[in-house]
Tab-separated table of C-alpha atoms and ligand atoms in Angstrom:
chain	number	residue	atom	x	y	z
N	1	MET	CA	5.109	42.063	-2.913
N	2	ALA	CA	3.154	38.799	-2.776
N	3	HIS	CA	-0.126	37.390	-4.033
N	4	ALA	CA	-3.206	36.723	-1.929
N	5	ILE	CA	-6.888	35.917	-2.359
N	6	ARG	CA	-9.010	38.834	-1.144
N	7	PHE	CA	-12.664	39.867	-1.402
N	8	HIS	CA	-14.263	43.325	-1.459
N	9	GLN	CA	-17.890	42.255	-1.171
N	10	THR	CA	-19.616	39.159	0.176
N	11	GLY	CA	-21.262	36.660	-2.169
N	12	GLY	CA	-20.569	33.495	-4.134
N	13	PRO	CA	-17.119	32.119	-4.967
N	14	GLU	CA	-16.837	34.666	-7.805
N	15	VAL	CA	-16.118	37.458	-5.288
N	16	LEU	CA	-12.685	35.953	-4.570
N	17	ARG	CA	-9.878	37.869	-6.313
N	18	TRP	CA	-6.188	37.070	-6.814
N	19	GLU	CA	-4.423	40.299	-5.864
N	20	THR	CA	-0.966	41.696	-5.283
N	21	VAL	CA	-0.429	42.707	-1.658
N	22	ASP	CA	2.319	44.477	0.230
N	23	VAL	CA	2.983	42.298	3.267
N	24	GLY	CA	5.687	44.405	4.929
N	25	ALA	CA	7.831	43.441	7.901
N	26	PRO	CA	6.214	41.623	10.853
N	27	ALA	CA	5.069	43.959	13.658
N	28	ALA	CA	5.989	43.398	17.301
N	29	GLY	CA	4.787	39.965	18.415
N	30	GLU	CA	4.274	38.752	14.828
N	31	VAL	CA	5.987	36.232	12.594
N	32	SER	CA	6.138	36.319	8.817
N	33	VAL	CA	5.290	32.919	7.335
N	34	ARG	CA	5.867	31.841	3.721
N	35	HIS	CA	3.157	29.255	3.088
N	36	HIS	CA	3.921	25.926	1.474
N	37	ALA	CA	0.271	24.882	1.833
N	38	VAL	CA	-2.971	26.491	2.987
N	39	GLY	CA	-5.962	24.680	4.492
N	40	LEU	CA	-9.486	24.953	3.047
N	41	ASN	CA	-12.248	24.942	5.659
N	42	TYR	CA	-16.004	25.243	5.533
N	43	ILE	CA	-15.851	28.355	7.714
N	44	ASP	CA	-14.063	30.124	4.821
N	45	THR	CA	-17.343	29.938	2.868
N	46	TYR	CA	-19.242	31.546	5.789
N	47	HIS	CA	-16.784	34.483	5.794
N	48	ARG	CA	-16.968	34.804	1.999
N	49	SER	CA	-20.793	34.627	1.869
N	50	GLY	CA	-21.354	37.014	4.774
N	51	LEU	CA	-22.945	34.429	7.112
N	52	TYR	CA	-20.119	35.348	9.506
N	53	PRO	CA	-19.636	39.093	8.840
N	54	VAL	CA	-16.085	40.472	8.537
N	55	PRO	CA	-14.862	44.023	7.796
N	56	LEU	CA	-14.249	44.464	4.043
N	57	PRO	CA	-12.110	44.319	2.027
N	58	SER	CA	-10.604	41.278	3.634
N	59	GLY	CA	-8.215	38.396	3.235
N	60	LEU	CA	-9.560	34.877	3.766
N	61	GLY	CA	-8.541	31.628	5.425
N	62	LEU	CA	-7.487	30.555	8.911
N	63	GLU	CA	-4.996	27.760	8.385
N	64	GLY	CA	-1.586	27.287	6.840
N	65	ALA	CA	1.829	25.687	7.096
N	66	GLY	CA	5.181	26.989	5.976
N	67	VAL	CA	8.480	28.498	7.003
N	68	VAL	CA	9.121	31.505	9.245
N	69	GLU	CA	10.900	34.151	7.174
N	70	ALA	CA	11.190	36.923	9.759
N	71	VAL	CA	10.119	37.649	13.323
N	72	GLY	CA	8.942	40.907	14.885
N	73	GLU	CA	10.197	42.550	18.022
N	74	GLY	CA	9.727	40.519	21.203
N	75	VAL	CA	9.233	37.145	19.478
N	76	THR	CA	11.411	34.584	21.242
N	77	ASP	CA	9.712	31.250	20.434
N	78	PHE	CA	10.494	31.266	16.696
N	79	VAL	CA	13.456	32.012	14.453
N	80	PRO	CA	13.677	32.336	10.664
N	81	GLY	CA	13.757	28.887	9.098
N	82	ASP	CA	11.374	27.247	11.590
N	83	ARG	CA	8.748	24.944	10.062
N	84	VAL	CA	5.388	26.023	11.491
N	85	ALA	CA	1.619	25.593	11.160
N	86	TYR	CA	-1.398	27.376	12.573
N	87	ALA	CA	-5.179	27.428	12.757
N	88	GLY	CA	-7.282	30.442	13.636
N	89	GLY	CA	-6.081	33.964	14.117
N	90	PRO	CA	-6.845	36.854	11.795
N	91	LEU	CA	-8.169	36.009	8.336
N	92	GLY	CA	-5.524	35.947	5.609
N	93	ALA	CA	-4.167	32.434	5.154
N	94	TYR	CA	-5.012	32.415	1.419
N	95	ALA	CA	-1.699	34.125	0.677
N	96	GLU	CA	1.795	33.276	-0.512
N	97	VAL	CA	3.237	34.992	2.538
N	98	ARG	CA	1.641	36.692	5.532
N	99	ASN	CA	2.273	38.108	8.991
N	100	LEU	CA	0.356	36.798	11.987
N	101	PRO	CA	0.632	36.784	15.792
N	102	ALA	CA	3.344	34.387	16.960
N	103	HIS	CA	1.123	33.123	19.782
N	104	ARG	CA	-1.201	31.492	17.174
N	105	VAL	CA	1.620	29.465	15.621
N	106	VAL	CA	3.089	26.087	16.594
N	107	LYS	CA	6.171	24.260	15.374
N	108	LEU	CA	5.407	21.530	12.879
N	109	PRO	CA	6.959	18.170	13.854
N	110	ALA	CA	9.549	16.879	11.369
N	111	THR	CA	7.329	13.827	10.805
N	112	LEU	CA	4.568	15.934	9.241
N	113	SER	CA	4.783	17.493	5.781
N	114	PHE	CA	3.641	21.062	5.152
N	115	GLU	CA	0.659	19.661	3.262
N	116	GLN	CA	-0.334	17.512	6.227
N	117	GLY	CA	0.136	20.447	8.598
N	118	ALA	CA	-2.098	22.701	6.523
N	119	ALA	CA	-4.704	19.953	6.174
N	120	VAL	CA	-4.945	18.890	9.784
N	121	MET	CA	-4.550	21.888	12.070
N	122	LEU	CA	-8.031	23.413	12.058
N	123	GLN	CA	-10.060	20.262	11.468
N	124	GLY	CA	-7.844	18.212	13.803
N	125	LEU	CA	-7.859	20.726	16.659
N	126	THR	CA	-11.630	20.861	16.252
N	127	ALA	CA	-11.869	17.068	16.525
N	128	GLN	CA	-9.578	17.260	19.561
N	129	TYR	CA	-11.722	19.673	21.551
N	130	LEU	CA	-15.023	18.087	20.459
N	131	LEU	CA	-14.027	14.552	21.476
N	132	ARG	CA	-11.742	15.361	24.408
N	133	ARG	CA	-13.335	18.402	26.046
N	134	THR	CA	-16.846	19.361	24.866
N	135	TYR	CA	-18.096	15.832	25.410
N	136	ARG	CA	-15.268	13.575	26.558
N	137	VAL	CA	-15.757	10.336	24.628
N	138	GLN	CA	-15.420	7.215	26.779
N	139	PRO	CA	-14.598	3.650	25.708
N	140	GLY	CA	-17.895	1.886	25.041
N	141	ASP	CA	-19.809	5.041	24.041
N	142	THR	CA	-21.852	4.901	20.847
N	143	ILE	CA	-21.782	8.368	19.304
N	144	LEU	CA	-23.174	10.142	16.224
N	145	ILE	CA	-20.993	12.288	13.949
N	146	HIS	CA	-22.578	14.104	10.991
N	147	ALA	CA	-20.732	14.627	7.684
N	148	ALA	CA	-18.542	11.665	8.623
N	149	ALA	CA	-16.654	11.645	5.291
N	150	GLY	CA	-15.768	15.352	5.425
N	151	GLY	CA	-12.636	17.024	6.708
N	152	VAL	CA	-13.530	17.147	10.404
N	153	GLY	CA	-15.585	13.969	9.931
N	154	LEU	CA	-12.840	11.578	8.785
N	155	ILE	CA	-10.493	12.785	11.529
N	156	ALA	CA	-13.183	12.630	14.233
N	157	CYS	CA	-14.328	9.113	13.209
N	158	GLN	CA	-10.793	7.721	13.398
N	159	TRP	CA	-10.027	9.466	16.668
N	160	ALA	CA	-13.302	8.437	18.325
N	161	LYS	CA	-12.706	4.842	17.230
N	162	ALA	CA	-9.211	4.960	18.736
N	163	LEU	CA	-10.787	6.183	21.996
N	164	GLY	CA	-12.903	3.042	22.074
N	165	ALA	CA	-16.210	4.413	20.808
N	166	THR	CA	-18.648	2.837	18.394
N	167	VAL	CA	-19.131	5.463	15.698
N	168	ILE	CA	-22.349	6.137	13.802
N	169	GLY	CA	-21.834	8.639	10.982
N	170	THR	CA	-24.027	10.329	8.407
N	171	VAL	CA	-22.857	10.781	4.806
N	172	GLY	CA	-24.335	12.057	1.552
N	173	SER	CA	-23.615	9.075	-0.729
N	174	ASP	CA	-22.690	5.395	-0.856
N	175	ALA	CA	-19.134	6.230	-1.917
N	176	LYS	CA	-18.780	8.485	1.127
N	177	ALA	CA	-20.215	5.692	3.299
N	178	GLU	CA	-17.398	3.376	2.171
N	179	LEU	CA	-14.805	6.052	2.848
N	180	ALA	CA	-16.176	6.730	6.332
N	181	ARG	CA	-16.254	2.990	7.067
N	182	ALA	CA	-12.586	2.730	6.126
N	183	HIS	CA	-11.863	5.473	8.665
N	184	GLY	CA	-13.448	4.091	11.811
N	185	CYS	CA	-17.132	4.730	11.184
N	186	ASP	CA	-18.862	1.482	12.250
N	187	HIS	CA	-22.317	2.454	10.998
N	188	PRO	CA	-22.405	4.898	8.077
N	189	ILE	CA	-25.938	6.164	7.333
N	190	VAL	CA	-26.704	7.712	3.948
N	191	TYR	CA	-28.934	10.457	5.334
N	192	THR	CA	-29.999	11.659	1.899
N	193	ARG	CA	-31.839	8.339	1.595
N	194	GLU	CA	-32.252	6.867	5.083
N	195	ASN	CA	-33.968	8.365	8.168
N	196	PHE	CA	-30.974	8.780	10.458
N	197	THR	CA	-33.033	9.105	13.659
N	198	GLU	CA	-34.678	5.743	13.056
N	199	ARG	CA	-31.345	4.139	12.171
N	200	VAL	CA	-29.670	5.507	15.324
N	201	ARG	CA	-32.543	4.149	17.446
N	202	GLU	CA	-32.171	0.742	15.732
N	203	ILE	CA	-28.398	0.621	16.165
N	204	THR	CA	-28.592	1.604	19.857
N	205	GLY	CA	-31.501	-0.751	20.642
N	206	GLY	CA	-33.773	2.225	21.262
N	207	ALA	CA	-31.475	3.837	23.835
N	208	GLY	CA	-30.155	6.769	21.776
N	209	VAL	CA	-26.644	8.220	21.904
N	210	PRO	CA	-24.968	10.269	24.654
N	211	VAL	CA	-23.679	12.848	22.171
N	212	VAL	CA	-24.362	14.127	18.647
N	213	TYR	CA	-21.690	16.176	16.870
N	214	ASP	CA	-23.754	18.187	14.377
N	215	SER	CA	-22.037	20.497	11.877
N	216	ILE	CA	-24.897	20.484	9.362
N	217	GLY	CA	-27.205	22.807	11.294
N	218	LYS	CA	-30.622	23.699	9.888
N	219	ASP	CA	-31.376	20.414	8.063
N	220	THR	CA	-30.385	18.034	10.879
N	221	PHE	CA	-30.734	19.921	14.174
N	222	MET	CA	-34.180	18.732	15.324
N	223	ASP	CA	-33.609	15.132	14.221
N	224	SER	CA	-30.241	15.156	15.963
N	225	LEU	CA	-31.968	16.018	19.251
N	226	ARG	CA	-34.245	13.012	18.683
N	227	CYS	CA	-31.171	10.731	18.553
N	228	LEU	CA	-30.065	11.616	22.086
N	229	ARG	CA	-30.646	9.546	25.176
N	230	PRO	CA	-31.881	11.390	28.310
N	231	LEU	CA	-29.299	13.890	29.575
N	232	GLY	CA	-27.490	13.591	26.233
N	233	MET	CA	-25.353	16.376	24.782
N	234	MET	CA	-26.155	18.135	21.518
N	235	VAL	CA	-22.976	19.675	20.119
N	236	LEU	CA	-23.897	22.045	17.287
N	237	PHE	CA	-20.595	23.162	15.779
N	238	GLY	CA	-21.388	24.247	12.226
N	239	ALA	CA	-24.015	25.239	9.697
N	240	ALA	CA	-23.171	23.574	6.375
N	241	SER	CA	-26.896	23.523	5.456
N	242	GLY	CA	-27.600	26.934	7.010
N	243	PRO	CA	-28.012	28.318	10.529
N	244	VAL	CA	-30.510	26.786	12.976
N	245	PRO	CA	-33.539	29.083	13.418
N	246	PRO	CA	-34.592	30.357	16.875
N	247	PHE	CA	-35.398	27.453	19.154
N	248	ASP	CA	-37.740	26.885	22.131
N	249	LEU	CA	-35.407	25.992	25.004
N	250	ASN	CA	-38.205	24.164	26.827
N	251	LEU	CA	-37.824	21.404	24.224
N	252	LEU	CA	-34.542	20.465	25.912
N	253	ASN	CA	-36.600	19.595	28.971
N	254	THR	CA	-39.382	17.696	27.220
N	255	MET	CA	-36.938	15.754	25.044
N	256	GLY	CA	-35.076	14.357	28.057
N	257	SER	CA	-33.250	17.101	29.988
N	258	LEU	CA	-30.771	17.472	27.155
N	259	TYR	CA	-27.660	19.645	27.077
N	260	LEU	CA	-27.009	21.946	24.139
N	261	THR	CA	-23.746	23.702	23.318
N	262	ARG	CA	-22.553	25.722	20.319
N	263	PRO	CA	-18.749	25.599	20.580
N	264	GLY	CA	-16.103	27.219	18.387
N	265	ILE	CA	-12.373	26.697	18.052
N	266	VAL	CA	-11.558	30.299	19.033
N	267	ALA	CA	-12.545	29.948	22.700
N	268	TYR	CA	-11.001	26.493	23.049
N	269	THR	CA	-7.621	27.631	21.694
N	270	ALA	CA	-7.588	31.161	23.145
N	271	LYS	CA	-4.957	30.355	25.781
N	272	ARG	CA	-1.532	29.605	24.354
N	273	GLU	CA	-1.019	26.657	26.722
N	274	ASP	CA	-4.299	25.086	25.559
N	275	LEU	CA	-3.408	25.552	21.890
N	276	VAL	CA	0.010	23.924	22.379
N	277	ALA	CA	-1.383	21.023	24.447
N	278	MET	CA	-4.148	20.396	21.896
N	279	ALA	CA	-1.696	20.516	18.982
N	280	ASN	CA	0.655	18.105	20.772
N	281	GLU	CA	-2.185	15.650	21.334
N	282	LEU	CA	-3.204	15.989	17.693
N	283	PHE	CA	0.340	15.428	16.409
N	284	GLU	CA	0.613	12.381	18.677
N	285	VAL	CA	-2.473	10.652	17.251
N	286	VAL	CA	-1.249	11.395	13.735
N	287	GLU	CA	2.289	10.178	14.405
N	288	SER	CA	0.967	6.999	16.061
N	289	GLY	CA	-1.079	6.224	12.943
N	290	LYS	CA	-4.380	6.313	14.859
N	291	VAL	CA	-5.508	9.228	12.692
N	292	ARG	CA	-4.532	9.316	9.009
N	293	ILE	CA	-4.738	12.667	7.264
N	294	GLU	CA	-6.601	12.251	3.999
N	295	ILE	CA	-5.819	15.065	1.567
N	296	ASN	CA	-8.308	14.211	-1.144
N	297	GLN	CA	-8.262	17.511	-3.064
N	298	ARG	CA	-5.477	19.897	-4.019
N	299	TYR	CA	-5.982	23.221	-5.865
N	300	ALA	CA	-3.686	26.045	-6.861
N	301	LEU	CA	-4.238	28.871	-4.372
N	302	MET	CA	-5.316	31.157	-7.201
N	303	ASP	CA	-8.134	28.650	-7.946
N	304	ALA	CA	-9.643	29.013	-4.461
N	305	ALA	CA	-13.031	29.923	-5.973
N	306	GLN	CA	-13.260	26.471	-7.606
N	307	ALA	CA	-12.319	24.839	-4.301
N	308	HIS	CA	-15.193	26.733	-2.641
N	309	ARG	CA	-17.623	25.614	-5.375
N	310	ASP	CA	-16.666	21.971	-4.902
N	311	LEU	CA	-16.811	22.159	-1.090
N	312	GLU	CA	-20.259	23.767	-1.078
N	313	ALA	CA	-21.560	21.308	-3.695
N	314	ARG	CA	-20.558	18.400	-1.387
N	315	ARG	CA	-18.078	17.164	-4.011
N	316	THR	CA	-15.108	16.936	-1.608
N	317	THR	CA	-14.161	14.305	0.959
N	318	GLY	CA	-11.578	14.455	3.731
N	319	SER	CA	-9.284	17.482	3.753
N	320	THR	CA	-8.493	19.960	0.986
N	321	ILE	CA	-5.413	22.128	0.559
N	322	LEU	CA	-4.573	25.151	-1.580
N	323	LEU	CA	-1.043	25.384	-2.994
N	324	PRO	CA	0.627	28.811	-3.409
C	401	LIG	N1	-17.117	25.267	15.489
C	401	LIG	C1	-15.901	24.935	15.130
C	401	LIG	O1	-14.941	25.096	15.909
C	401	LIG	C2	-15.659	24.337	13.786
C	401	LIG	C3	-14.351	24.092	13.337
C	401	LIG	C4	-14.174	23.447	12.111
C	401	LIG	C5	-15.283	23.094	11.349
C	401	LIG	N2	-16.526	23.405	11.796
C	401	LIG	C6	-17.712	23.036	11.014
C	401	LIG	O2	-17.640	21.652	10.736
C	401	LIG	C7	-18.242	21.386	9.477
C	401	LIG	C8	-17.291	20.572	8.658
C	401	LIG	O3	-16.224	21.395	8.221
C	401	LIG	P1	-15.200	20.871	7.144
C	401	LIG	O4	-14.314	22.005	6.794
C	401	LIG	O5	-14.612	19.605	7.624
C	401	LIG	O6	-16.165	20.594	5.894
C	401	LIG	P2	-16.628	19.184	5.263
C	401	LIG	O7	-17.268	18.356	6.331
C	401	LIG	O8	-15.485	18.591	4.546
C	401	LIG	O9	-17.707	19.645	4.214
C	401	LIG	C9	-19.022	19.892	4.585
C	401	LIG	C10	-19.882	18.632	4.408
C	401	LIG	O10	-21.159	18.904	4.989
C	401	LIG	C11	-22.095	18.045	4.377
C	401	LIG	N3	-23.335	18.769	4.070
C	401	LIG	C12	-24.564	18.433	4.504
C	401	LIG	N4	-25.476	19.280	4.055
C	401	LIG	C13	-24.834	20.168	3.285
C	401	LIG	C14	-25.265	21.290	2.511
C	401	LIG	N5	-26.562	21.652	2.455
C	401	LIG	N6	-24.342	21.989	1.831
C	401	LIG	C15	-23.033	21.656	1.888
C	401	LIG	N7	-22.572	20.602	2.611
C	401	LIG	C16	-23.456	19.864	3.306
C	401	LIG	C17	-21.448	17.470	3.125
C	401	LIG	O11	-21.159	16.097	3.373
C	401	LIG	P3	-22.259	14.963	2.946
C	401	LIG	O12	-22.435	15.066	1.476
C	401	LIG	O13	-21.660	13.699	3.398
C	401	LIG	O14	-23.520	15.328	3.703
C	401	LIG	C18	-20.175	18.253	2.974
C	401	LIG	O15	-19.147	17.514	2.375
C	401	LIG	C19	-18.659	22.734	8.904
C	401	LIG	O16	-20.017	22.963	9.217
C	401	LIG	C20	-17.780	23.708	9.657
C	401	LIG	O17	-18.343	24.983	9.749
C	401	LIG	C21	-16.738	24.006	12.994
């Protein structure tokens, strides 16, 4: 028997319950992982609230790091004792121990701690595909990243800077602006006070940016489009302020033949070879020191509800982990 956070109805953080679960032996193709750390991600709040519907009752969480305790039939890539980490896969990372498909798991390099592994996998793989595949950032690009002091934000700012970009980032406070600046954000904009479209136009001499990475959604979407130069790419990858309402596609034409995409980590990591290549690239930028993993909040796993409250109230910066 083990403990896990589960929920039986959608709602606020109070729906999260600390329960005893029977994990059982891993099925064919699965590994059993004892978590040393679990990653907190904004998407966990969408599952909990019902914005992204899931069958109930359900476990929660998509990211963890720990040690393989057992492997199911047919698993050849892992043996008990391996240090591993993962992002994605079935919900259920908020648990002391769990089973999950072996093809979702990668070996954690010896240079990374379990805490770092749990903090960086989902947000770091997201930064990887956003900057390297969705819109491939080039040296000399000036780009806009929203929520620059958040989990994805701090990683993406550092990585984009290392790729040779000039980074404009939005943040909710002056303290967050300083943090973003210390992590590669050349021009932090406090968007709760400043008009970020005007500031982006000023910074780019009126030209606009080739790409906006927008994870805020409803509150920023239209203004983000206004920051783009002709043929620019709008990358909407989250909805921290709520989902974007239905949208007249003709606006993409009148605003400058813009591109719009709504990517998610699932499709980008669906093939095992892509997941492994992306993880290797991520581990490389961490090991080289180009991207520092900032774990700015730690909670006991059983206190996951408080972690959700703080995340949704914009009280966190960088990455957050839950400790079993
Ligand atoms: N599509 C994908 O593959 C994918 C993968 C990972 C993450 N994401 C998305 O990326 C975003 C960042 O994820 P994360 O885990 O790194 O979280 P995070 O950025 O650490 O936290 C969310 C941040 O959004 C900002 N925000 C702006 N308006 C907000 C509002 N009304 N309510 C709450 N927060 C608001 C806050 O920063 P300020 O105070 O500075 O504004 C807050 O700290 C989320 O939208 C998430 O869904 C998408």
